[in-house]
Coordinates of C-alpha atoms and ligand atoms in Angstrom, one line a residue:
X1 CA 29.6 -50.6 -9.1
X2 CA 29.6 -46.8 -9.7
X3 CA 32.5 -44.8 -10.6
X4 CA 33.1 -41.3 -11.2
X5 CA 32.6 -40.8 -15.3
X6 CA 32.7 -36.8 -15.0
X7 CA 36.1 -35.6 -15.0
X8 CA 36.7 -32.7 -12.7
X9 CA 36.5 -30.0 -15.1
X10 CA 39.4 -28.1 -16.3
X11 CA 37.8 -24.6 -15.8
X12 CA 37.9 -25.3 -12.1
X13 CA 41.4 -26.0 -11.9
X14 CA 42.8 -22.5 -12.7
X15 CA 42.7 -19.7 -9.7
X16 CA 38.9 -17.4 -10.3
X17 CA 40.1 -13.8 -12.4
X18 CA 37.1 -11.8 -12.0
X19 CA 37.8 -8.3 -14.0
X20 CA 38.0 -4.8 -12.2
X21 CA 35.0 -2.7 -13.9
X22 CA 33.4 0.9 -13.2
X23 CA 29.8 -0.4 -12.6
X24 CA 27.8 2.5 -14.0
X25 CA 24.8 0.5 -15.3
X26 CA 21.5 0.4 -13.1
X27 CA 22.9 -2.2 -10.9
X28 CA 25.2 -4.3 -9.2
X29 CA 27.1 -1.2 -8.5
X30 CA 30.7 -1.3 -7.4
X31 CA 31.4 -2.8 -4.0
X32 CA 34.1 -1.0 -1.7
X33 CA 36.9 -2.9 -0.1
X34 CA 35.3 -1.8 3.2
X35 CA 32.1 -4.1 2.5
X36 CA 33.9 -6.9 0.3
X37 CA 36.4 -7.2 3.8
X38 CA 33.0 -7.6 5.9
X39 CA 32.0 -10.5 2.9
X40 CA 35.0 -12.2 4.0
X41 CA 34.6 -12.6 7.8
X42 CA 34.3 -16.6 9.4
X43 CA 31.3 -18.3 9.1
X44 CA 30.0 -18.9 12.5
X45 CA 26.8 -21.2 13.7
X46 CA 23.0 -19.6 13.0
X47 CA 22.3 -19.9 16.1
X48 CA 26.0 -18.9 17.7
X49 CA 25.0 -15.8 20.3
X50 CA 27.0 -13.4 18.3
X51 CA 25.0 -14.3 15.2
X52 CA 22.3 -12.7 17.5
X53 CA 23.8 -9.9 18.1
X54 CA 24.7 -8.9 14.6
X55 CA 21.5 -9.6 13.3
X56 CA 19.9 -7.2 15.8
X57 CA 22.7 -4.3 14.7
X58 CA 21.5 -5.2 11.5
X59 CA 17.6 -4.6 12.0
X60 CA 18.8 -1.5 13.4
X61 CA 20.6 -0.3 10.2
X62 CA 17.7 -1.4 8.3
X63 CA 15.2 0.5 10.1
X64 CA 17.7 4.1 10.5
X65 CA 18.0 3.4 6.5
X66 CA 14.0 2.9 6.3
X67 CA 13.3 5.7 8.7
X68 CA 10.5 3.2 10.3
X69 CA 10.1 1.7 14.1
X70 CA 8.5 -1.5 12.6
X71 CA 9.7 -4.4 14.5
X72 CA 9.0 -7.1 11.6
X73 CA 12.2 -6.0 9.8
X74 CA 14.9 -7.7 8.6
X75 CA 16.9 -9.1 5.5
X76 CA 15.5 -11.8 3.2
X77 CA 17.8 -13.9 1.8
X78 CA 17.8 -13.0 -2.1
X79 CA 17.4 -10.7 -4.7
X80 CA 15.0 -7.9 -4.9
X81 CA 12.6 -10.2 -6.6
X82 CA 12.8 -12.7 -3.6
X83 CA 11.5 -9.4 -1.7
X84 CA 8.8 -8.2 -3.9
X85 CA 7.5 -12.3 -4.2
X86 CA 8.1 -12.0 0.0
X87 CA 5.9 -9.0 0.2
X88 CA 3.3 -9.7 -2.3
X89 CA 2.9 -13.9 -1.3
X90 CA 2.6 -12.7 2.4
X91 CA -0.5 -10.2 2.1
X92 CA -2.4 -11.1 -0.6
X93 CA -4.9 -14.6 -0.3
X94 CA -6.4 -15.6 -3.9
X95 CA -9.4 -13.7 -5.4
X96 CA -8.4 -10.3 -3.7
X97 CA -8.1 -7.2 -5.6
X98 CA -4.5 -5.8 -6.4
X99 CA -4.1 -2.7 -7.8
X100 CA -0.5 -2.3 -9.7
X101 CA 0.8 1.3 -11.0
X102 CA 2.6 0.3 -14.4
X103 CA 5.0 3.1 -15.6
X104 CA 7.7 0.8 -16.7
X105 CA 8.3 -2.7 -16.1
X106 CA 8.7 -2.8 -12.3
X107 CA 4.6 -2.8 -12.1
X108 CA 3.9 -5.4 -14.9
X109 CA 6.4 -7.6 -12.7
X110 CA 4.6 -6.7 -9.4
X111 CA 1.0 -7.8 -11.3
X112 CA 2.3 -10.9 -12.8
X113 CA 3.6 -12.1 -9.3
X114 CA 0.2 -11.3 -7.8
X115 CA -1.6 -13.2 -11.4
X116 CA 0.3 -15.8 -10.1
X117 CA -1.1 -16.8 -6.8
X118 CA -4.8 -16.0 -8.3
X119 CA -5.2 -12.7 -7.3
X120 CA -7.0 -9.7 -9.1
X121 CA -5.5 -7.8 -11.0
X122 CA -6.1 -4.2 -11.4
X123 CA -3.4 -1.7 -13.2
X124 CA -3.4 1.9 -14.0
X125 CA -1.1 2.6 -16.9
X126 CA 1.2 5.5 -17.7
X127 CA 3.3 6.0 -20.3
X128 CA 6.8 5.0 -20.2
X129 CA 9.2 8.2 -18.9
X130 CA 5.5 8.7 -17.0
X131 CA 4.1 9.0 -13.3
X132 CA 0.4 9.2 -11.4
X133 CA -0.8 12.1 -9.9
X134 CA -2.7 11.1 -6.2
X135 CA -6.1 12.6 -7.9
X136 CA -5.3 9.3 -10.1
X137 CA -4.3 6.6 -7.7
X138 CA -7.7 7.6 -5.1
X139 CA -9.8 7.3 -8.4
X140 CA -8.2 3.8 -8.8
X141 CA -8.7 2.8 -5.1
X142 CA -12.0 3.9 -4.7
X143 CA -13.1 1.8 -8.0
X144 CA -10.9 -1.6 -7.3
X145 CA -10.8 -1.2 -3.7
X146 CA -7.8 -3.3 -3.6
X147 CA -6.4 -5.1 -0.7
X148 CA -2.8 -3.9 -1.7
X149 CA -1.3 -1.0 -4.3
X150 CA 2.2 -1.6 -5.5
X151 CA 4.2 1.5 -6.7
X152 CA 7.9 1.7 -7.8
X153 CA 9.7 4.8 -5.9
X154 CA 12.6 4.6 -8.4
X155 CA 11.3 2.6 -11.8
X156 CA 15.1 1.7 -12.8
X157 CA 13.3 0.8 -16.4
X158 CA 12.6 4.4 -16.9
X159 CA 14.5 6.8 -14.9
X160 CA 11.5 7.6 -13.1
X161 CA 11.6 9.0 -9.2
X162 CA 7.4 8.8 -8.2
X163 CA 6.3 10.9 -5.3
X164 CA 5.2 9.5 -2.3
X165 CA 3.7 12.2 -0.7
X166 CA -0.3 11.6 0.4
X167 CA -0.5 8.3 -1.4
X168 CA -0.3 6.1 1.9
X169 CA -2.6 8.1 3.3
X170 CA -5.1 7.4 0.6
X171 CA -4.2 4.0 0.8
X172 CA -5.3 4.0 4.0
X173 CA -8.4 5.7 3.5
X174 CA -9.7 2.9 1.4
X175 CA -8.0 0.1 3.7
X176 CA -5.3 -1.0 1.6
X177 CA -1.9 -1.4 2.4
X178 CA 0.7 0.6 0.4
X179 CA 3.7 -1.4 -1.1
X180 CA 7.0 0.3 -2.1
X181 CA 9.4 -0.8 -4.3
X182 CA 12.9 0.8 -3.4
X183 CA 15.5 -1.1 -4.8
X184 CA 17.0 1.5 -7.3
X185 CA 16.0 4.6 -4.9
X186 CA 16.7 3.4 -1.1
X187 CA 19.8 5.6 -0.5
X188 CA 20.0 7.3 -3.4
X189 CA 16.6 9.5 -2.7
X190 CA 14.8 10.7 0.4
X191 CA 12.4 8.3 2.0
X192 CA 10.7 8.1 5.2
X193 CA 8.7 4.8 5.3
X194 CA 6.7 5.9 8.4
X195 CA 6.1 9.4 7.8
X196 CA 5.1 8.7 4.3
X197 CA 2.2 6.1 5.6
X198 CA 4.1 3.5 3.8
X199 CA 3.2 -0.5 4.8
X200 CA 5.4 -2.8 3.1
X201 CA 9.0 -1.5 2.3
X202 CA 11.6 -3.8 0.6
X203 CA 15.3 -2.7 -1.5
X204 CA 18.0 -4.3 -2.4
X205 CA 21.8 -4.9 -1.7
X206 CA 23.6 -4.2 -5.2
X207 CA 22.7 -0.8 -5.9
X208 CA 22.9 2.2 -4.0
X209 CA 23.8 0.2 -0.7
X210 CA 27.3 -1.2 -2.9
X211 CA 26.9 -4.6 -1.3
X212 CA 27.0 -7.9 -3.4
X213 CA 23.0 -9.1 -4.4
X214 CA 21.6 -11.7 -2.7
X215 CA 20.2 -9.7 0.8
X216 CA 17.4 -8.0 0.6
X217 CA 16.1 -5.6 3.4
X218 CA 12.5 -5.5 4.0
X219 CA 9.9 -4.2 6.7
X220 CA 6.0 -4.3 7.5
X221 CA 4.1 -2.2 9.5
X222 CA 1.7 -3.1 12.2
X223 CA -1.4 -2.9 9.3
X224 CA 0.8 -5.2 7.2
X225 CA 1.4 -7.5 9.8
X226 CA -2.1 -8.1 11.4
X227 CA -3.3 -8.5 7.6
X228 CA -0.4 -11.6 7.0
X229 CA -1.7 -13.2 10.5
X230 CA -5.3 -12.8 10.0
X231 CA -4.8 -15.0 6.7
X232 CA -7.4 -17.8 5.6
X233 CA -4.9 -20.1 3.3
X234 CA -1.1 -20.2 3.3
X235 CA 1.6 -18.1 1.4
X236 CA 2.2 -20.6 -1.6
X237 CA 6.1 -20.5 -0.5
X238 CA 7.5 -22.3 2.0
X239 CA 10.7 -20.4 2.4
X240 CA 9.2 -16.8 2.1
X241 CA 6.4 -17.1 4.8
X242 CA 6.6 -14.9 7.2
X243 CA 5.1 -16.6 10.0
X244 CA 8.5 -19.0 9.6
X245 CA 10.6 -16.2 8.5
X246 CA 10.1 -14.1 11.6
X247 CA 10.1 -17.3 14.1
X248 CA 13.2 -19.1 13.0
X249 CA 15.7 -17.1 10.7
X250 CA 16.2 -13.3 9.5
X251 CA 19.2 -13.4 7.4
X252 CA 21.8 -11.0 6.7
X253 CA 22.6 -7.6 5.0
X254 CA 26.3 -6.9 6.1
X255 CA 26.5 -3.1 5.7
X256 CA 23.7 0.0 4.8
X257 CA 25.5 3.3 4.9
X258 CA 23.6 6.9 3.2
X259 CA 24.2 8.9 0.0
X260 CA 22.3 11.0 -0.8
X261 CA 23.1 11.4 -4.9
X262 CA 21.2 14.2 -6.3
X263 CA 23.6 17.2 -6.1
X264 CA 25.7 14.4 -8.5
X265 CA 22.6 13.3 -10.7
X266 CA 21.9 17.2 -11.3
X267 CA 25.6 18.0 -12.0
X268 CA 25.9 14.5 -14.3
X269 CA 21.8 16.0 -16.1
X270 CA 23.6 19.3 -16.8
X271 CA 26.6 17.9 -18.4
X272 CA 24.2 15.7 -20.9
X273 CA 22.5 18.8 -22.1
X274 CA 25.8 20.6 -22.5
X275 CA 26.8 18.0 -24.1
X276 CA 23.7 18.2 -26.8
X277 CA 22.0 14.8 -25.5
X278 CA 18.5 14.4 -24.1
X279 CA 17.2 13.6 -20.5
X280 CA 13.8 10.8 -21.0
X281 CA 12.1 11.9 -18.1
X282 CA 11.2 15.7 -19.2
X283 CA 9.9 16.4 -15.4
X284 CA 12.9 17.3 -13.7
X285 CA 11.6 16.5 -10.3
X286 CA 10.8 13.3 -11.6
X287 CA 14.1 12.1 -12.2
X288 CA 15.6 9.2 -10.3
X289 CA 18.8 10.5 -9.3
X290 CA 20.1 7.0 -8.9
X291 CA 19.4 5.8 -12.7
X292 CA 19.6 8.5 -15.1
X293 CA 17.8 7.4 -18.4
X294 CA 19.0 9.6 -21.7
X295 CA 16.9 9.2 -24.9
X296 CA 18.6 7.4 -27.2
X297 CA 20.9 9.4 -29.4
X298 CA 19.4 9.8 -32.7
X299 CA 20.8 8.2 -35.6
X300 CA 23.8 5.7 -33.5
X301 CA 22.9 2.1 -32.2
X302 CA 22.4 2.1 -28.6
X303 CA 24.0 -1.3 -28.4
X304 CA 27.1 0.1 -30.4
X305 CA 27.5 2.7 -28.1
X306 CA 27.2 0.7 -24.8
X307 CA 29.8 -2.0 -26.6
X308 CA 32.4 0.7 -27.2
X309 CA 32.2 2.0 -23.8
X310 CA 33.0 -1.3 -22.2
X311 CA 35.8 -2.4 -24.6
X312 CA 37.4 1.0 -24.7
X313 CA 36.4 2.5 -21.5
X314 CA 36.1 -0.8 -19.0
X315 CA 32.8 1.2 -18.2
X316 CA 29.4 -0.9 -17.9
X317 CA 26.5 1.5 -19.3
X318 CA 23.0 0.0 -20.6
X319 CA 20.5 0.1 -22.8
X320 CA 16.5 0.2 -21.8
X321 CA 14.3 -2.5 -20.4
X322 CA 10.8 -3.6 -20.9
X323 CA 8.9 -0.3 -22.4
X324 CA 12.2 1.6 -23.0
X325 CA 14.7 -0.8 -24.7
X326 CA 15.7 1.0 -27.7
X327 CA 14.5 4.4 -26.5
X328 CA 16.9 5.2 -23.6
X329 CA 20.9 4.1 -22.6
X330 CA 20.6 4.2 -18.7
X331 CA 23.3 5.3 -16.3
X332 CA 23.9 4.5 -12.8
X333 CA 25.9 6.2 -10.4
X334 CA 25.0 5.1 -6.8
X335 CA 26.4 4.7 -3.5
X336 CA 30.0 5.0 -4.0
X337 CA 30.0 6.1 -7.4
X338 CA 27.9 8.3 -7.1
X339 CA 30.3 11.3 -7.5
X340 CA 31.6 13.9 -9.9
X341 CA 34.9 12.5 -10.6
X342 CA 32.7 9.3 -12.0
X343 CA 30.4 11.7 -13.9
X344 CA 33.5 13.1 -15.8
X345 CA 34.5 9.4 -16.6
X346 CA 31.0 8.6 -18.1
X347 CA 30.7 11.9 -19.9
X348 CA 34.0 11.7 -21.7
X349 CA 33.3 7.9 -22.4
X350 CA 29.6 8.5 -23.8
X351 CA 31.8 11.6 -25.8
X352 CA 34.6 9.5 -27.2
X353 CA 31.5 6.8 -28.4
X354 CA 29.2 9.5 -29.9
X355 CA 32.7 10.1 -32.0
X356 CA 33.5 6.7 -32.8
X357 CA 30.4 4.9 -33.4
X358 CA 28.9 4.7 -36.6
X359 CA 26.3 7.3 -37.2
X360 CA 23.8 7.4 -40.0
X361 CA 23.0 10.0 -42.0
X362 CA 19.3 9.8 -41.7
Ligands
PMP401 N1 12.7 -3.4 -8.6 C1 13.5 -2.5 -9.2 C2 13.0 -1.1 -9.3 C3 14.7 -2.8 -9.8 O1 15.4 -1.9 -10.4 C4 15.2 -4.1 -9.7 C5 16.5 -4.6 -10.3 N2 16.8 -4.0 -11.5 C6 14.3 -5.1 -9.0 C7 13.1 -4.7 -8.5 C8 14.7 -6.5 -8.9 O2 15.9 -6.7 -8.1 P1 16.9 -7.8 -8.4 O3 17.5 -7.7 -9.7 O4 17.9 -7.6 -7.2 O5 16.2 -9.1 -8.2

């Protein structure tokens, strides 16, 4: 005879408090009441006729915020990595070439995936606060000739905002399909998947877009599509093939709205420098606008600083990732935040912790 020997637990028993924060780190950003009222409409059947209809509003929104007229677009259910291992299972078979532009740690990721279900791996390497110029990526092409080239639009690691411009057409040039990574950029920066020759697009819902994680919008092209149905061997996932995905199910994003944040990010860039601190990414047109990375300030503990600011300030900053931890505290205003009242709020908080924090004298 069973019983039940694990008590309900006592944590469960007291109503959820979940703290209000200002959500300036490079994501999840702050979600208005507007989106978190849409979160808390009835469930309804998957296969109820106005589930149908919502879905198909929703492709819509996905493809007005892509700028594309690809039909294979919808909403996977997941994080941005459930998108990137969606785009990057569905096209590549093992032993093709991929060719992966590292500037930060978005690329190593995008490689590691592709390692994973044994495919070639090609990289060209920049330094961190770095970008590729298109003379660069056709060199690469031409020698790899890879079946697909992954580049990060915004690399959240490093503050970086790559240019677009000519590189699907190179792509194309030496038949490979172009993958963008949008997830700290869609909404944030200009992007026009069709225009820009782009063949895989995919972003996702906690950053600019102010929605909670766990949707993430993604489209093909034509090219990318007859490449995922002409395949030899299976995806090695079950729930992110496509030929299921696009039969059976297309999930959810509930909202995708527009802001365009760089008349912000240039206001919130000026006030650094006034203030006597230092923007990583010296290029200014290379600047995400979304994530704003500032070199370390010399002398302080990043991890001081961004500890202040929360206790003091109820204000999430971070520190760096992958190639810049220790280098850079990053800073992201998007969607909703993105605005100058907010930048005032961050610059008097960074302020107050440059005053307060301990600072050595070497
Ligand atoms: N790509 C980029 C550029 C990102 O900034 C992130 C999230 N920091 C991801 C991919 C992964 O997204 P997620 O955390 O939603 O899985």
């Amino acid at each position: 005879m069973s019983s039940v020997s694990v008590p309900p637990p006592k944590c469960l028993q007291k109503p959820l408090s979940v703290p209000h924060r200002h959500m300036f780190g490079p994501g999840p950003s702050n979600v208005p009441p507007r989106i978190l009222e849409a979160g808390a409409n009835p469930v309804i059947g998957h296969m109820h006729p106005e589930i149908f209809e919502i879905m198909s509003d929703i492709k819509s929104g996905v493809q007005y915020m892509f700028q594309t007229q690809n039909s294979m677009t919808l909403a996977v259910s997941g994080t941005g990595h459930t998108a990137m291992e969606c785009a990057i299972f569905n096209t590549v078979e093992p032993g093709e070439n991929v060719l992966t532009a590292v500037n930060g740690i978005w690329g190593e990721r995008a490689a590691e995936m592709a390692e994973r279900i044994g495919a070639r791996i090609n990289t060209i390497v920049a330094p961190p606060g770095g970008f590729f110029t298109n003379v660069e990526i056709e060199q690469a092409l031409s020698k790899y000739r890879p079946v697909l080239f992954f580049l990060a639009h915004g690399e959240s690691s490093t503050g970086v905002l790559h240019p677009l411009d000519g590189i699907g057409q190179l792509c194309h040039k030496y038949n490979c399909l172009f993958l963008v990574d949008s997830v700290a950029s869609m909404g944030g920066a200009p992007l026009y998947m069709d225009q820009q020759g782009i063949d895989i697009l995919y972003t996702g819902s906690q950053k600019v877009l102010n929605a909670p994680p766990g949707t993430a919008p993604i489209s093909f092209s034509e090219r990318a599509c007859q490449k995922i149905f002409n395949r030899r061997t299976k995806p090695v996932s079950f729930f992110l093939d496509l030929s299921c995905l696009v039969s059976c199910r297309q999930e959810l994003i509930i909202t995708s709205h527009h802001y365009i944040s760089n008349s912000v990010a240039e206001y919130f860039h000026a006030g650094l420098e006034n203030m006597g601190l230092k923007l990583f990414v010296k290029e200014k047109k290379a600047r995400l606008p979304t994530v704003t990375t500032i070199v370390a300030p010399h002398g302080y503990d990043w991890k001081e600083i961004t500890t202040y600011i929360m206790k003091t300030h109820n204000l999430e900053i971070s520190g760096g990732l992958g190639p810049s931890v220790g280098m850079v505290l990053r800073v992201g205003l998007m969607g909703c935040n993105s605005s100058k009242a907010n930048v005032d709020m961050v610059l008097a908080a960074l302020k107050d912790a440059l005053k307060h924090c301990h600072k050595s004298k070497v």
